[in-house]
Structure formats: structure tokens, C-alpha cells
Amino acid sequence: MVASYDADEPKNVNEALKSPDKEHWIKAMKEEMDSMKSNHVWDLVDLPPGKKAIANKWVLQIKRKADGIIERHKARLVAKGYTQQ
């Protein structure tokens, strides 16, 4: 498996929100959150005293057609499972 790098892809949310494609990234992140909610991926609950939430981060990717034209902006919210104790 080979991972490809697209120089137009932001490294983090701050870069995405400062980019010319800001609105596309906001839409992609909203779609991901809506999808997680409609698929009951998690339940929002109060954090018990003395417990820490698992950190998360956005993975942002530009999907392109074979000719290089941007097909869509894709955002995935992932848990940083390695922060669990």
C-alpha cells in the first residue's frame, strides 16, 4: 500500500480554515459529523469526574478524478486511541 500526498491538502483544521477552500472543508466536516450522528457512532454524555476524554483529530483529504480534477473534499474525525490509559 502506498500513501499519496497532495500538496493542496491542509495538514490540520487551522490550515483548512485559512485556505481558499475553507467552505469546502467546513462542508466536508459537517457531512462527517452528520453521518456519525445519523449512524449512532457515539452518544454525547457528561464526562465522569476524574476521567479524560480520548483526543481526536481531523484527517483531511482531497479526492481527485483520474485526470486530476478535484472530485470532493473528504474529512474524517478519528480518535487518537493511543492516548487511552
PDB file of C-alpha atoms in Angstrom:
ATOM      1  CA  MET A   1       0.000   0.000   0.000  1.00  0.00           C
ATOM      2  CA  VAL A   2       1.305   3.420  -0.943  1.00  0.00           C
ATOM      3  CA  ALA A   3       0.048   6.648   0.582  1.00  0.00           C
ATOM      4  CA  SER A   4      -0.011   9.647  -1.690  1.00  0.00           C
ATOM      5  CA  TYR A   5       0.483  13.231  -0.633  1.00  0.00           C
ATOM      6  CA  ASP A   6      -1.363  16.144  -2.174  1.00  0.00           C
ATOM      7  CA  ALA A   7       0.376  19.477  -1.581  1.00  0.00           C
ATOM      8  CA  ASP A   8      -3.047  21.178  -1.643  1.00  0.00           C
ATOM      9  CA  GLU A   9      -4.252  19.193   1.386  1.00  0.00           C
ATOM     10  CA  PRO A  10      -4.115  21.050   4.695  1.00  0.00           C
ATOM     11  CA  LYS A  11      -2.127  19.420   7.499  1.00  0.00           C
ATOM     12  CA  ASN A  12      -4.709  20.397  10.120  1.00  0.00           C
ATOM     13  CA  VAL A  13      -8.030  22.155  10.650  1.00  0.00           C
ATOM     14  CA  ASN A  14      -6.385  25.553  11.190  1.00  0.00           C
ATOM     15  CA  GLU A  15      -4.758  25.350   7.758  1.00  0.00           C
ATOM     16  CA  ALA A  16      -8.055  24.208   6.231  1.00  0.00           C
ATOM     17  CA  LEU A  17      -9.937  27.154   7.703  1.00  0.00           C
ATOM     18  CA  LYS A  18      -7.344  29.609   6.357  1.00  0.00           C
ATOM     19  CA  SER A  19      -7.288  28.080   2.882  1.00  0.00           C
ATOM     20  CA  PRO A  20      -9.171  29.277  -0.214  1.00  0.00           C
ATOM     21  CA  ASP A  21     -11.178  26.018   0.048  1.00  0.00           C
ATOM     22  CA  LYS A  22     -12.399  26.901   3.543  1.00  0.00           C
ATOM     23  CA  GLU A  23     -16.091  26.465   2.685  1.00  0.00           C
ATOM     24  CA  HIS A  24     -15.439  23.045   1.108  1.00  0.00           C
ATOM     25  CA  TRP A  25     -13.638  21.864   4.258  1.00  0.00           C
ATOM     26  CA  ILE A  26     -16.388  23.168   6.549  1.00  0.00           C
ATOM     27  CA  LYS A  27     -18.967  21.333   4.426  1.00  0.00           C
ATOM     28  CA  ALA A  28     -16.902  18.111   4.491  1.00  0.00           C
ATOM     29  CA  MET A  29     -16.523  18.252   8.291  1.00  0.00           C
ATOM     30  CA  LYS A  30     -20.240  18.941   8.739  1.00  0.00           C
ATOM     31  CA  GLU A  31     -21.086  15.977   6.490  1.00  0.00           C
ATOM     32  CA  GLU A  32     -18.823  13.738   8.599  1.00  0.00           C
ATOM     33  CA  MET A  33     -20.428  14.892  11.857  1.00  0.00           C
ATOM     34  CA  ASP A  34     -23.930  14.459  10.409  1.00  0.00           C
ATOM     35  CA  SER A  35     -23.023  10.962   9.199  1.00  0.00           C
ATOM     36  CA  MET A  36     -21.662   9.977  12.609  1.00  0.00           C
ATOM     37  CA  LYS A  37     -24.794  11.279  14.294  1.00  0.00           C
ATOM     38  CA  SER A  38     -27.229   9.552  11.911  1.00  0.00           C
ATOM     39  CA  ASN A  39     -25.300   6.260  12.192  1.00  0.00           C
ATOM     40  CA  HIS A  40     -25.272   6.453  16.003  1.00  0.00           C
ATOM     41  CA  VAL A  41     -21.467   6.192  16.084  1.00  0.00           C
ATOM     42  CA  TRP A  42     -21.321   7.687  19.558  1.00  0.00           C
ATOM     43  CA  ASP A  43     -23.501   9.163  22.280  1.00  0.00           C
ATOM     44  CA  LEU A  44     -22.783  12.536  23.788  1.00  0.00           C
ATOM     45  CA  VAL A  45     -22.515  12.095  27.572  1.00  0.00           C
ATOM     46  CA  ASP A  46     -21.128  14.028  30.514  1.00  0.00           C
ATOM     47  CA  LEU A  47     -17.515  13.161  31.289  1.00  0.00           C
ATOM     48  CA  PRO A  48     -17.275  11.410  34.686  1.00  0.00           C
ATOM     49  CA  PRO A  49     -15.244  13.267  37.313  1.00  0.00           C
ATOM     50  CA  GLY A  50     -11.542  12.449  37.159  1.00  0.00           C
ATOM     51  CA  LYS A  51     -11.737  10.976  33.635  1.00  0.00           C
ATOM     52  CA  LYS A  52     -10.150  12.316  30.454  1.00  0.00           C
ATOM     53  CA  ALA A  53     -11.775  12.165  27.049  1.00  0.00           C
ATOM     54  CA  ILE A  54      -9.918  10.400  24.251  1.00  0.00           C
ATOM     55  CA  ALA A  55      -8.359  13.010  21.989  1.00  0.00           C
ATOM     56  CA  ASN A  56      -9.359  13.201  18.338  1.00  0.00           C
ATOM     57  CA  LYS A  57      -8.235  14.865  15.157  1.00  0.00           C
ATOM     58  CA  TRP A  58      -9.493  15.611  11.671  1.00  0.00           C
ATOM     59  CA  VAL A  59      -7.932  13.831   8.713  1.00  0.00           C
ATOM     60  CA  LEU A  60      -8.497  15.962   5.617  1.00  0.00           C
ATOM     61  CA  GLN A  61      -8.073  14.664   2.091  1.00  0.00           C
ATOM     62  CA  ILE A  62      -8.753  15.902  -1.419  1.00  0.00           C
ATOM     63  CA  LYS A  63     -10.231  13.189  -3.647  1.00  0.00           C
ATOM     64  CA  ARG A  64      -9.363  13.616  -7.311  1.00  0.00           C
ATOM     65  CA  LYS A  65     -10.584  12.079 -10.547  1.00  0.00           C
ATOM     66  CA  ALA A  66      -8.108  10.249 -12.796  1.00  0.00           C
ATOM     67  CA  ASP A  67      -7.457  13.483 -14.705  1.00  0.00           C
ATOM     68  CA  GLY A  68      -6.509  15.347 -11.505  1.00  0.00           C
ATOM     69  CA  ILE A  69      -9.708  17.393 -11.210  1.00  0.00           C
ATOM     70  CA  ILE A  70     -10.945  17.709  -7.622  1.00  0.00           C
ATOM     71  CA  GLU A  71     -13.889  15.391  -7.086  1.00  0.00           C
ATOM     72  CA  ARG A  72     -14.547  16.224  -3.441  1.00  0.00           C
ATOM     73  CA  HIS A  73     -13.076  17.298  -0.134  1.00  0.00           C
ATOM     74  CA  LYS A  74     -13.198  14.491   2.420  1.00  0.00           C
ATOM     75  CA  ALA A  75     -12.959  14.863   6.191  1.00  0.00           C
ATOM     76  CA  ARG A  76     -12.767  12.072   8.742  1.00  0.00           C
ATOM     77  CA  LEU A  77     -12.864  12.537  12.506  1.00  0.00           C
ATOM     78  CA  VAL A  78     -10.627   9.938  14.119  1.00  0.00           C
ATOM     79  CA  ALA A  79      -9.918   9.065  17.741  1.00  0.00           C
ATOM     80  CA  LYS A  80      -6.343   9.139  18.949  1.00  0.00           C
ATOM     81  CA  GLY A  81      -6.661   5.705  20.533  1.00  0.00           C
ATOM     82  CA  TYR A  82      -3.027   5.735  21.582  1.00  0.00           C
ATOM     83  CA  THR A  83      -3.935   8.366  24.197  1.00  0.00           C
ATOM     84  CA  GLN A  84      -6.098   5.865  26.105  1.00  0.00           C
ATOM     85  CA  GLN A  85      -4.901   4.730  29.504  1.00  0.00           C
TER      86      GLN A  85
END
